[in-house]
XYZ file of C-alpha atoms in Angstrom:
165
model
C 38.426 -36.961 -43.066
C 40.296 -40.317 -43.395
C 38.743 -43.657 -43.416
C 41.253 -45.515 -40.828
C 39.814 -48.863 -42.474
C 41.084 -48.226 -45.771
C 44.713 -49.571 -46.364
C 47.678 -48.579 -48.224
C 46.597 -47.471 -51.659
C 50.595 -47.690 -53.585
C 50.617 -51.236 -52.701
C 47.350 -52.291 -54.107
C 47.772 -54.587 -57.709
C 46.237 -52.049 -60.191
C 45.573 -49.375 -61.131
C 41.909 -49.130 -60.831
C 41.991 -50.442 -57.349
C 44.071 -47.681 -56.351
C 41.589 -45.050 -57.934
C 38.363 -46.654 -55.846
C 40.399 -47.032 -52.524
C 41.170 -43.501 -52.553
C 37.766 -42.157 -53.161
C 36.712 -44.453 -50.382
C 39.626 -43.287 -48.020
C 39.324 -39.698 -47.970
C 36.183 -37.453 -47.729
C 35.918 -33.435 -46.807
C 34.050 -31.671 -44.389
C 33.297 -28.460 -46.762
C 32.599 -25.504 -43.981
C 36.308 -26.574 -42.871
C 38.135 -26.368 -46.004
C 35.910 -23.614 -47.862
C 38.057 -20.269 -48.679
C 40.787 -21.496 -46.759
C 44.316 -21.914 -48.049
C 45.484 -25.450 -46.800
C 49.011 -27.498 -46.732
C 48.306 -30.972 -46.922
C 50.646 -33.200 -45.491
C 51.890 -37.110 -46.603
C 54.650 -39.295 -45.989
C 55.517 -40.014 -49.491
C 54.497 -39.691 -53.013
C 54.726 -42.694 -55.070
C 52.647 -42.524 -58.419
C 50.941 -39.515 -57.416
C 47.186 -40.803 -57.427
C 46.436 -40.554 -53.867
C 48.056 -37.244 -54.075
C 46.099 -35.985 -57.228
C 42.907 -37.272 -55.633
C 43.203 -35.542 -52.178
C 43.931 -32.409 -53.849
C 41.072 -32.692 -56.566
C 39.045 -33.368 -53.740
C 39.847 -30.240 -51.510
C 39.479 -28.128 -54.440
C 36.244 -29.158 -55.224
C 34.961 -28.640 -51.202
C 36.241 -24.573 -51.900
C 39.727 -24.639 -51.056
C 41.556 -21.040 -52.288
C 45.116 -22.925 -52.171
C 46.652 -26.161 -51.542
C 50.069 -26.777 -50.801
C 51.305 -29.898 -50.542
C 54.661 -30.979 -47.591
C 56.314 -34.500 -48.047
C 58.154 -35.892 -44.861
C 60.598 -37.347 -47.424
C 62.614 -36.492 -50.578
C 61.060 -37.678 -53.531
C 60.628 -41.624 -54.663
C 63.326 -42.166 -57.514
C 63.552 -45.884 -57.738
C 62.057 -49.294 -57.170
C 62.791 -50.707 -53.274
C 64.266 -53.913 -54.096
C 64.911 -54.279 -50.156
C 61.677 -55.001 -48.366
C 58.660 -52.683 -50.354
C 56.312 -54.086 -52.874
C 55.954 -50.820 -54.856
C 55.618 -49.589 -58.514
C 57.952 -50.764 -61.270
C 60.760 -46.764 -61.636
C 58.080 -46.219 -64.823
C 54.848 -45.860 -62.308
C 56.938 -43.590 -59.655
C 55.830 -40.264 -60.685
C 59.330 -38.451 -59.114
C 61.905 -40.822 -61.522
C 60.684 -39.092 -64.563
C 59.514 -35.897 -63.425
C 61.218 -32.347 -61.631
C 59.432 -31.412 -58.253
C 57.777 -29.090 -60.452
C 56.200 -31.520 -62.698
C 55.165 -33.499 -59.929
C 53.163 -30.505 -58.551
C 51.916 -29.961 -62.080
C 50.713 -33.553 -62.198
C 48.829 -33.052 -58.535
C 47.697 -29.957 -59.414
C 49.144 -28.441 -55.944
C 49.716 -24.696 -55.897
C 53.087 -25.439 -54.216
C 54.940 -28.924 -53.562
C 58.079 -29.357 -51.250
C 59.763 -32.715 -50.162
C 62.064 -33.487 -47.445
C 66.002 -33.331 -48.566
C 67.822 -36.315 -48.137
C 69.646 -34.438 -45.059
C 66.707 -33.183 -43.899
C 65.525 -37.413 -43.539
C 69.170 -38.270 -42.400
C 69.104 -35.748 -39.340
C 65.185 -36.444 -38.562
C 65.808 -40.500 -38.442
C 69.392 -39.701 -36.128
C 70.942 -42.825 -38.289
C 74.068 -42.013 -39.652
C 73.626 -41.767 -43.822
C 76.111 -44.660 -44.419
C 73.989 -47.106 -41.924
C 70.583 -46.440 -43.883
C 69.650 -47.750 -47.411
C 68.622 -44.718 -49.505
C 68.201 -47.071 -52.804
C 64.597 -45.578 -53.551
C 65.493 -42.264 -52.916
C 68.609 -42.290 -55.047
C 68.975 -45.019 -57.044
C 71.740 -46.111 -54.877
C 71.451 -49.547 -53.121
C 73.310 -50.678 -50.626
C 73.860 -54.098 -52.396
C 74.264 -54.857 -56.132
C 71.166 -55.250 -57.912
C 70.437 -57.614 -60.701
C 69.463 -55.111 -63.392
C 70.104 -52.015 -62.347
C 73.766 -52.085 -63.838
C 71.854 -53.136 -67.104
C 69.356 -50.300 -66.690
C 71.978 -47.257 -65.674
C 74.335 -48.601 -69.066
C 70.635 -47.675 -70.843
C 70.324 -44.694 -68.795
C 73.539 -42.997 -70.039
C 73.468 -44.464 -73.785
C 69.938 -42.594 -73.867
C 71.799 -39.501 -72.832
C 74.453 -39.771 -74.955
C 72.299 -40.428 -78.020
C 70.102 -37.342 -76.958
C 73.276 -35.244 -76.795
C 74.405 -36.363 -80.430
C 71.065 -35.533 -81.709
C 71.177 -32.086 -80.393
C 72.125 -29.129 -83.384
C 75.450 -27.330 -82.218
């Protein structure tokens, strides 16, 4: 059950504030969810926490499975464009496979929205929407992100020269 008074957790300032809003926000009701294989639904997954949390939580009131459904693809990168969120080093999806991400949750299964599958739901043509945080591709330059893909692919290419042939 959701406490409606209890606001968006990504946005709060730390990390520990996130961790007590959550346990405030969400409680079970334990004949409901006891033996029963559930698919929890969210909008998004930013650092994972509220995501961890609910699914710790549903566990612990007897749930046999829980799947977790995203109604978008995964977070990849900082919005510079309007969102206060998490720095790309706090969003759980920019250094992490779907799979890890579930790992991290501990969800029996994890699936996001594709980007086409957002696209066709929003009925905006792709080329009139800014995607930056779901790709990494912004719809404007960014101060710094030129500096931080340049790192990006010297990383790679040092990791490739330190691989035995």
């Amino acid at each position: 059950m959701k406490n409606r008074y209890i606001g968006r957790t990504f946005i709060m300032p730390d990390q520990s504030m996130r961790e007590t809003a959550v346990r405030l926000k969400m409680n079970t009701i334990r004949p409901n969810i006891e033996g029963h294989s559930l698919v929890l639904v969210d909008d998004s997954i930013v650092r994972g926490t509220t995501s961890r949390r609910i699914v710790d939580m549903v566990r612990r009131a007897g749930a046999k499975e829980v799947h977790v459904r995203i109604g978008s693809p995964p977070i990849m990168a900082p919005c510079y464009l309007g969102i206060d969120m998490a720095s790309r080093d706090e969003l759980i999806a920019a250094h992490k496979t779907v799979a890890g991400v579930e790992a991290v949750i501990n969800a029996d299964s994890l699936g996001y929205v594709s980007h086409e599958g957002l696209v066709e739901a929003v009925g905006i043509p792709k080329e009139n929407l800014c995607m930056g945080c779901l790709t990494g591709i912004y719809p404007v330059e960014i101060p710094g992100e030129r500096c931080l893909a340049a790192q990006t692919k010297l990383s790679e290419y040092i990791m490739e020269a330190a691989e035995p042939n």
